[in-house]
């Protein structure tokens, strides 16, 4: 039986500036709404690969919420656990890229429907059908979100299931009261850890890559997968280390690459593929994601990923 994957967290829309610049302090052209939210992109990519996938989250009873529900359902995500809340607005993020690649955001998440995830009977029954939970650091933005995700992790682990964890957050997040303890608690229950850049050492004593890897594996984590943007990715467990270079692509929009990468790695890992294959396909998934405008527009099916990799092989050999 294929294992069912669960993501819990922010289900939001993204609206992006069409020009480079700083912030939103004057009227500018925008494009959107696009479906977004790190756990939302993740679960959509899992479903696109044909692996059973469920989302627990909340949207408002408005057009943004409708767009999100329709897109997730259309891509095969089970949305029984996605609540529609009357008189609440769907969460949103306005994004503008600066000329140096940095981004400015205006978020409406904490006070939106996206934050109103509750551990009611419906949520519990969705959790009970899942065998793997993916934690996104960006979803741990309130004690309530932490407690729902903790309940899911506890339930899945108790039944012999597994957990993946993408810290997916800025370092400043660690300054929030109780956040470091919550993250360390999740890390101790994690089977697959998927940090990128400085996230690798954010929770370890060691500040170098080798030391941090040893420390993480000593916690009982089965494997650490390091995302390196355009430079590719690495897989490390107690016996193996595998590195893949980044695939050369025309980067249009980097948002969502890490989420697609993680989803593809987890989906392949759960279906029993060897680490090298998981890494190769995840690397392709992250590369494909950056070639599309919109955070979730670069998700791909297995046929698309394999075709993309095949064209790369032909290009390399000619
Ligand atoms: P996010 O901004 O989505 O949180 P992240 O920091 O978690 O991203 P990245 O390292 O940026 O993750 O990207 C994840 C993976 O996607 C990389 O490890 C790589 O495999 C692929 N990837 C990302 N950017 C590029 C690129 N410009 N060219 C080729 N592959 C890329
Ligand atoms: Mg990320």
Tab-separated table of C-alpha atoms and ligand atoms in Angstrom:
chain	number	residue	atom	x	y	z
A	1	UNK	CA	0.000	0.000	0.000
A	2	UNK	CA	1.361	3.435	-0.888
A	3	UNK	CA	1.833	5.588	2.176
A	4	UNK	CA	-0.363	8.683	2.487
A	5	UNK	CA	1.474	11.969	3.050
A	6	UNK	CA	0.112	14.782	5.236
A	7	UNK	CA	1.015	18.469	5.240
A	8	UNK	CA	-0.386	20.935	7.761
A	9	UNK	CA	-0.047	24.694	7.543
A	10	UNK	CA	-0.601	27.898	5.623
A	11	UNK	CA	-2.797	27.701	2.530
A	12	UNK	CA	-2.504	31.144	0.944
A	13	UNK	CA	-2.451	33.043	-2.335
A	14	UNK	CA	0.521	34.984	-3.653
A	15	UNK	CA	0.280	38.199	-5.640
A	16	UNK	CA	3.498	39.385	-7.204
A	17	UNK	CA	4.855	42.595	-8.641
A	18	UNK	CA	5.599	42.428	-12.361
A	19	UNK	CA	8.592	44.783	-12.022
A	20	UNK	CA	11.755	44.650	-9.925
A	21	UNK	CA	12.063	47.247	-7.178
A	22	UNK	CA	11.703	47.873	-3.486
A	23	UNK	CA	8.456	47.204	-1.649
A	24	UNK	CA	4.919	48.423	-2.280
A	25	UNK	CA	4.960	52.053	-1.194
A	26	UNK	CA	3.492	53.260	-4.489
A	27	UNK	CA	0.955	51.822	-6.963
A	28	UNK	CA	2.579	49.152	-9.167
A	29	UNK	CA	1.436	46.445	-11.559
A	30	UNK	CA	0.722	43.087	-9.913
A	31	UNK	CA	-0.081	39.606	-11.148
A	32	UNK	CA	-1.976	36.899	-9.285
A	33	UNK	CA	-3.564	35.396	-7.253
A	34	UNK	CA	-1.375	32.275	-7.471
A	35	UNK	CA	-1.866	29.310	-5.112
A	36	UNK	CA	0.935	29.363	-2.504
A	37	UNK	CA	2.122	28.549	1.022
A	38	UNK	CA	5.152	26.277	1.531
A	39	UNK	CA	3.216	23.240	2.828
A	40	UNK	CA	0.575	23.795	0.111
A	41	UNK	CA	3.162	23.763	-2.692
A	42	UNK	CA	4.767	20.707	-1.082
A	43	UNK	CA	1.557	18.677	-0.886
A	44	UNK	CA	0.488	19.660	-4.410
A	45	UNK	CA	3.801	18.360	-5.768
A	46	UNK	CA	3.421	15.090	-3.803
A	47	UNK	CA	-0.051	14.563	-5.295
A	48	UNK	CA	1.170	15.392	-8.827
A	49	UNK	CA	3.539	12.430	-8.500
A	50	UNK	CA	0.591	10.141	-7.849
A	51	UNK	CA	1.358	9.608	-4.155
A	52	UNK	CA	-1.702	9.883	-1.858
A	53	UNK	CA	-1.635	13.332	-0.236
A	54	UNK	CA	-3.789	15.180	2.326
A	55	UNK	CA	-3.783	18.837	3.344
A	56	UNK	CA	-4.890	20.182	6.706
A	57	UNK	CA	-5.355	23.950	6.673
A	58	UNK	CA	-7.933	26.708	6.407
A	59	UNK	CA	-9.075	29.265	3.829
A	60	UNK	CA	-11.728	31.981	3.835
A	61	UNK	CA	-15.067	31.662	2.134
A	62	UNK	CA	-13.933	33.954	-0.704
A	63	UNK	CA	-12.597	33.714	-4.257
A	64	UNK	CA	-9.012	33.150	-3.084
A	65	UNK	CA	-10.173	30.238	-0.951
A	66	UNK	CA	-12.166	28.825	-3.847
A	67	UNK	CA	-9.181	29.069	-6.190
A	68	UNK	CA	-7.004	27.185	-3.675
A	69	UNK	CA	-9.581	24.460	-3.045
A	70	UNK	CA	-10.151	23.917	-6.766
A	71	UNK	CA	-6.479	23.785	-7.654
A	72	UNK	CA	-5.533	21.366	-4.867
A	73	UNK	CA	-8.485	19.085	-5.590
A	74	UNK	CA	-7.745	19.203	-9.323
A	75	UNK	CA	-4.130	18.150	-8.714
A	76	UNK	CA	-5.311	15.197	-6.600
A	77	UNK	CA	-4.843	16.472	-3.035
A	78	UNK	CA	-7.416	15.248	-0.485
A	79	UNK	CA	-8.898	18.503	0.909
A	80	UNK	CA	-11.328	17.045	3.443
A	81	UNK	CA	-9.107	18.629	6.121
A	82	UNK	CA	-9.056	22.057	4.414
A	83	UNK	CA	-11.647	24.132	6.296
A	84	UNK	CA	-13.543	27.028	4.672
A	85	UNK	CA	-14.195	29.680	7.309
A	86	UNK	CA	-17.160	32.043	6.961
A	87	UNK	CA	-16.358	35.755	7.373
A	88	UNK	CA	-12.585	35.200	7.371
A	89	UNK	CA	-10.236	36.267	4.581
A	90	UNK	CA	-7.943	33.744	2.902
A	91	UNK	CA	-4.269	34.291	3.766
A	92	UNK	CA	-2.111	36.151	1.258
A	93	UNK	CA	1.417	37.261	0.495
A	94	UNK	CA	2.357	40.170	-1.775
A	95	UNK	CA	5.876	39.736	-3.118
A	96	UNK	CA	8.266	41.997	-4.979
A	97	UNK	CA	11.755	41.082	-6.082
A	98	UNK	CA	14.621	43.523	-5.599
A	99	UNK	CA	17.264	43.874	-8.315
A	100	UNK	CA	19.710	41.807	-6.177
A	101	UNK	CA	17.272	38.859	-5.954
A	102	UNK	CA	16.120	39.609	-2.392
A	103	UNK	CA	12.392	39.885	-1.797
A	104	UNK	CA	10.025	42.257	0.023
A	105	UNK	CA	6.794	40.786	1.384
A	106	UNK	CA	3.470	42.018	2.735
A	107	UNK	CA	1.929	39.048	4.539
A	108	UNK	CA	-1.605	38.518	5.762
A	109	UNK	CA	-1.281	35.123	7.435
A	110	UNK	CA	-1.462	35.434	11.236
A	111	UNK	CA	-4.793	37.263	11.161
A	112	UNK	CA	-6.246	35.347	8.226
A	113	UNK	CA	-8.155	32.089	7.867
A	114	UNK	CA	-4.784	30.352	7.231
A	115	UNK	CA	-3.906	30.580	10.939
A	116	UNK	CA	-7.177	29.055	12.123
A	117	UNK	CA	-6.198	25.402	11.924
A	118	UNK	CA	-7.806	23.401	14.711
A	119	UNK	CA	-7.522	19.867	16.027
A	120	UNK	CA	-11.188	18.960	15.669
A	121	UNK	CA	-12.663	15.573	14.864
A	122	UNK	CA	-12.294	16.060	11.111
A	123	UNK	CA	-8.609	16.982	11.452
A	124	UNK	CA	-8.011	13.965	13.688
A	125	UNK	CA	-9.657	11.633	11.187
A	126	UNK	CA	-7.512	13.014	8.326
A	127	UNK	CA	-4.361	12.562	10.445
A	128	UNK	CA	-5.408	8.992	11.254
A	129	UNK	CA	-5.365	8.097	7.532
A	130	UNK	CA	-1.785	9.310	6.997
A	131	UNK	CA	1.529	7.485	7.381
A	132	UNK	CA	3.942	10.340	6.845
A	133	UNK	CA	3.886	13.959	8.069
A	134	UNK	CA	5.889	16.759	6.503
A	135	UNK	CA	6.699	19.704	8.781
A	136	UNK	CA	7.436	23.133	7.319
A	137	UNK	CA	9.237	25.529	9.657
A	138	UNK	CA	7.198	28.393	8.151
A	139	UNK	CA	3.993	26.780	9.474
A	140	UNK	CA	5.161	26.867	13.109
A	141	UNK	CA	4.148	30.519	13.467
A	142	UNK	CA	1.788	30.199	16.439
A	143	UNK	CA	1.468	27.933	19.495
A	144	UNK	CA	-1.791	26.636	17.998
A	145	UNK	CA	-0.131	25.592	14.724
A	146	UNK	CA	2.716	23.965	16.660
A	147	UNK	CA	0.265	21.965	18.770
A	148	UNK	CA	-1.758	20.669	15.783
A	149	UNK	CA	1.418	19.638	13.955
A	150	UNK	CA	2.768	18.029	17.151
A	151	UNK	CA	-0.445	16.008	17.511
A	152	UNK	CA	-0.082	14.757	13.930
A	153	UNK	CA	3.578	13.827	14.418
A	154	UNK	CA	2.772	11.967	17.654
A	155	UNK	CA	-0.096	10.051	16.060
A	156	UNK	CA	1.810	9.074	12.908
A	157	UNK	CA	4.942	8.066	14.860
A	158	UNK	CA	2.876	5.997	17.300
A	159	UNK	CA	1.576	3.997	14.323
A	160	UNK	CA	5.109	3.421	12.961
A	161	UNK	CA	4.957	6.203	10.350
A	162	UNK	CA	7.663	8.685	9.385
A	163	UNK	CA	8.349	12.436	9.513
A	164	UNK	CA	10.184	14.832	7.206
A	165	UNK	CA	11.134	18.345	8.268
A	166	UNK	CA	12.104	21.352	6.164
A	167	UNK	CA	13.101	24.176	8.560
A	168	UNK	CA	12.224	26.610	5.761
A	169	UNK	CA	12.592	29.726	7.836
A	170	UNK	CA	14.694	32.692	8.557
A	171	UNK	CA	17.108	32.606	11.466
A	172	UNK	CA	15.189	35.400	13.257
A	173	UNK	CA	12.358	32.907	13.730
A	174	UNK	CA	14.493	31.183	16.343
A	175	UNK	CA	14.284	34.300	18.536
A	176	UNK	CA	10.532	33.793	19.097
A	177	UNK	CA	9.792	32.491	22.599
A	178	UNK	CA	9.704	28.689	22.722
A	179	UNK	CA	10.572	28.336	19.024
A	180	UNK	CA	14.006	26.768	19.432
A	181	UNK	CA	12.579	24.177	21.852
A	182	UNK	CA	9.706	23.383	19.477
A	183	UNK	CA	12.087	22.963	16.541
A	184	UNK	CA	14.469	20.787	18.571
A	185	UNK	CA	11.512	18.651	19.662
A	186	UNK	CA	10.471	18.119	16.036
A	187	UNK	CA	14.054	17.427	14.999
A	188	UNK	CA	14.258	14.596	17.541
A	189	UNK	CA	11.221	12.970	15.851
A	190	UNK	CA	12.428	13.565	12.288
A	191	UNK	CA	13.430	10.775	9.881
A	192	UNK	CA	14.311	12.978	6.915
A	193	UNK	CA	15.718	16.492	7.408
A	194	UNK	CA	15.736	18.877	4.413
A	195	UNK	CA	17.569	22.124	5.234
A	196	UNK	CA	18.935	24.660	2.758
A	197	UNK	CA	21.923	26.982	3.203
A	198	UNK	CA	22.448	28.212	6.748
A	199	UNK	CA	19.428	26.215	7.986
A	200	UNK	CA	21.768	23.197	8.245
A	201	UNK	CA	23.626	24.671	11.207
A	202	UNK	CA	20.829	26.827	12.696
A	203	UNK	CA	19.915	24.161	15.265
A	204	UNK	CA	23.293	22.458	15.802
A	205	UNK	CA	26.204	23.237	18.122
A	206	UNK	CA	28.622	22.569	15.274
A	207	UNK	CA	28.838	25.403	12.768
A	208	UNK	CA	30.539	23.492	9.946
A	209	UNK	CA	28.792	21.125	7.532
A	210	UNK	CA	30.527	17.881	8.566
A	211	UNK	CA	30.042	18.576	12.280
A	212	UNK	CA	26.405	19.546	11.832
A	213	UNK	CA	25.702	16.418	9.776
A	214	UNK	CA	27.267	14.158	12.434
A	215	UNK	CA	25.270	15.892	15.168
A	216	UNK	CA	21.980	15.572	13.253
A	217	UNK	CA	22.502	11.883	12.441
A	218	UNK	CA	23.335	11.279	16.142
A	219	UNK	CA	19.872	12.613	17.016
A	220	UNK	CA	18.422	9.576	15.229
A	221	UNK	CA	17.630	11.283	11.909
A	222	UNK	CA	17.930	8.674	9.116
A	223	UNK	CA	19.063	11.052	6.386
A	224	UNK	CA	19.834	14.724	5.798
A	225	UNK	CA	19.248	16.222	2.353
A	226	UNK	CA	20.926	19.594	1.801
A	227	UNK	CA	19.470	21.982	-0.794
A	228	UNK	CA	21.996	24.243	-2.502
A	229	UNK	CA	19.920	26.342	-4.925
A	230	UNK	CA	21.415	26.484	-8.435
A	231	UNK	CA	24.408	24.466	-7.178
A	232	UNK	CA	22.320	21.301	-6.678
A	233	UNK	CA	21.882	19.155	-3.580
A	234	UNK	CA	23.447	16.479	-1.356
A	235	UNK	CA	22.171	13.377	0.440
A	236	UNK	CA	23.845	12.097	3.604
A	237	UNK	CA	23.106	9.158	5.864
A	238	UNK	CA	25.416	7.095	8.090
A	239	UNK	CA	26.792	5.066	5.187
A	240	UNK	CA	26.360	7.199	2.113
A	241	UNK	CA	27.013	10.640	0.737
A	242	UNK	CA	25.720	11.605	-2.708
A	243	UNK	CA	26.119	15.004	-4.403
A	244	UNK	CA	24.318	16.181	-7.528
A	245	UNK	CA	25.167	19.382	-9.409
A	246	UNK	CA	22.344	21.802	-10.253
A	247	UNK	CA	20.731	21.419	-13.659
A	248	UNK	CA	21.231	24.396	-15.937
A	249	UNK	CA	17.887	26.164	-16.414
A	250	UNK	CA	16.550	29.608	-17.142
A	251	UNK	CA	15.466	30.806	-13.690
A	252	UNK	CA	12.243	32.831	-13.878
A	253	UNK	CA	11.021	32.636	-10.260
A	254	UNK	CA	12.922	30.818	-7.483
A	255	UNK	CA	9.977	30.682	-5.042
A	256	UNK	CA	8.777	27.143	-4.399
A	257	UNK	CA	11.907	25.315	-5.587
A	258	UNK	CA	12.713	23.982	-2.125
A	259	UNK	CA	9.122	22.867	-1.569
A	260	UNK	CA	8.920	20.993	-4.898
A	261	UNK	CA	12.373	19.492	-4.304
A	262	UNK	CA	11.350	18.269	-0.825
A	263	UNK	CA	8.033	16.881	-2.044
A	264	UNK	CA	9.653	14.907	-4.823
A	265	UNK	CA	12.357	13.573	-2.530
A	266	UNK	CA	9.805	12.482	0.099
A	267	UNK	CA	7.409	10.948	-2.460
A	268	UNK	CA	10.223	8.940	-4.083
A	269	UNK	CA	11.679	7.919	-0.692
A	270	UNK	CA	8.278	6.670	0.525
A	271	UNK	CA	7.745	4.623	-2.620
A	272	UNK	CA	11.024	2.786	-1.990
A	273	UNK	CA	13.338	4.352	-4.563
A	274	UNK	CA	17.057	4.338	-3.736
A	275	UNK	CA	18.495	7.623	-2.364
A	276	UNK	CA	20.387	8.391	-5.577
A	277	UNK	CA	17.184	8.263	-7.626
A	278	UNK	CA	15.270	10.305	-5.052
A	279	UNK	CA	17.975	12.983	-5.156
A	280	UNK	CA	18.198	13.058	-8.956
A	281	UNK	CA	14.426	13.420	-9.341
A	282	UNK	CA	14.178	15.994	-6.524
A	283	UNK	CA	16.972	18.017	-8.134
A	284	UNK	CA	15.019	17.958	-11.414
A	285	UNK	CA	11.830	18.971	-9.584
A	286	UNK	CA	13.521	22.001	-7.968
A	287	UNK	CA	15.056	23.007	-11.305
A	288	UNK	CA	11.711	22.723	-13.128
A	289	UNK	CA	10.011	24.791	-10.412
A	290	UNK	CA	12.232	27.833	-11.020
A	291	UNK	CA	11.430	27.920	-14.738
A	292	UNK	CA	7.811	28.984	-14.079
A	293	UNK	CA	6.382	32.241	-12.756
A	294	UNK	CA	4.256	31.615	-9.665
A	295	UNK	CA	5.196	29.593	-6.586
A	296	UNK	CA	3.156	26.472	-7.394
A	297	UNK	CA	3.084	26.702	-11.182
A	298	UNK	CA	6.266	24.632	-11.557
A	299	UNK	CA	4.981	21.416	-9.983
A	300	UNK	CA	5.401	18.405	-12.261
A	301	UNK	CA	4.230	14.842	-12.834
A	302	UNK	CA	6.682	11.909	-12.867
A	303	UNK	CA	6.363	11.708	-16.665
A	304	UNK	CA	7.317	15.411	-16.935
A	305	UNK	CA	10.262	15.018	-14.528
A	306	UNK	CA	11.618	12.002	-16.405
A	307	UNK	CA	11.185	13.712	-19.776
A	308	UNK	CA	12.984	16.798	-18.426
A	309	UNK	CA	15.891	14.656	-17.169
A	310	UNK	CA	16.043	12.759	-20.462
A	311	UNK	CA	16.413	15.992	-22.472
A	312	UNK	CA	19.213	17.061	-20.087
A	313	UNK	CA	21.056	13.780	-20.754
A	314	UNK	CA	20.702	14.284	-24.532
A	315	UNK	CA	21.984	17.883	-24.236
A	316	UNK	CA	24.975	16.717	-22.138
A	317	UNK	CA	25.882	14.042	-24.702
A	318	UNK	CA	25.703	16.281	-27.763
B	1	LIG	P1	12.703	28.101	-1.183
B	1	LIG	O1	12.993	29.510	-1.588
B	1	LIG	O2	11.650	27.462	-2.041
B	1	LIG	O3	12.468	27.908	0.288
B	1	LIG	P2	15.077	26.524	-0.626
B	1	LIG	O4	16.098	27.478	-0.115
B	1	LIG	O5	14.387	25.669	0.364
B	1	LIG	O6	14.037	27.307	-1.545
B	1	LIG	P3	16.757	25.893	-2.874
B	1	LIG	O7	18.079	25.372	-2.476
B	1	LIG	O8	16.658	27.292	-3.339
B	1	LIG	O9	15.716	25.565	-1.703
B	1	LIG	O10	16.168	24.984	-4.054
B	1	LIG	C1	15.884	23.614	-3.864
B	1	LIG	C2	16.489	22.782	-4.964
B	1	LIG	O11	15.925	23.153	-6.222
B	1	LIG	C3	17.998	22.906	-5.119
B	1	LIG	O12	18.685	22.069	-4.211
B	1	LIG	C4	18.168	22.475	-6.575
B	1	LIG	O13	18.077	21.077	-6.677
B	1	LIG	C5	16.923	23.093	-7.235
B	1	LIG	N1	17.182	24.470	-7.714
B	1	LIG	C6	16.889	25.631	-7.062
B	1	LIG	N2	17.272	26.701	-7.783
B	1	LIG	C7	17.802	26.212	-8.933
B	1	LIG	C8	18.377	26.808	-10.119
B	1	LIG	N3	18.484	28.134	-10.269
B	1	LIG	N4	18.832	25.983	-11.087
B	1	LIG	C9	18.741	24.640	-10.981
B	1	LIG	N5	18.206	24.021	-9.898
B	1	LIG	C10	17.739	24.782	-8.878
B	2	LIG	MG1	12.912	26.413	1.564
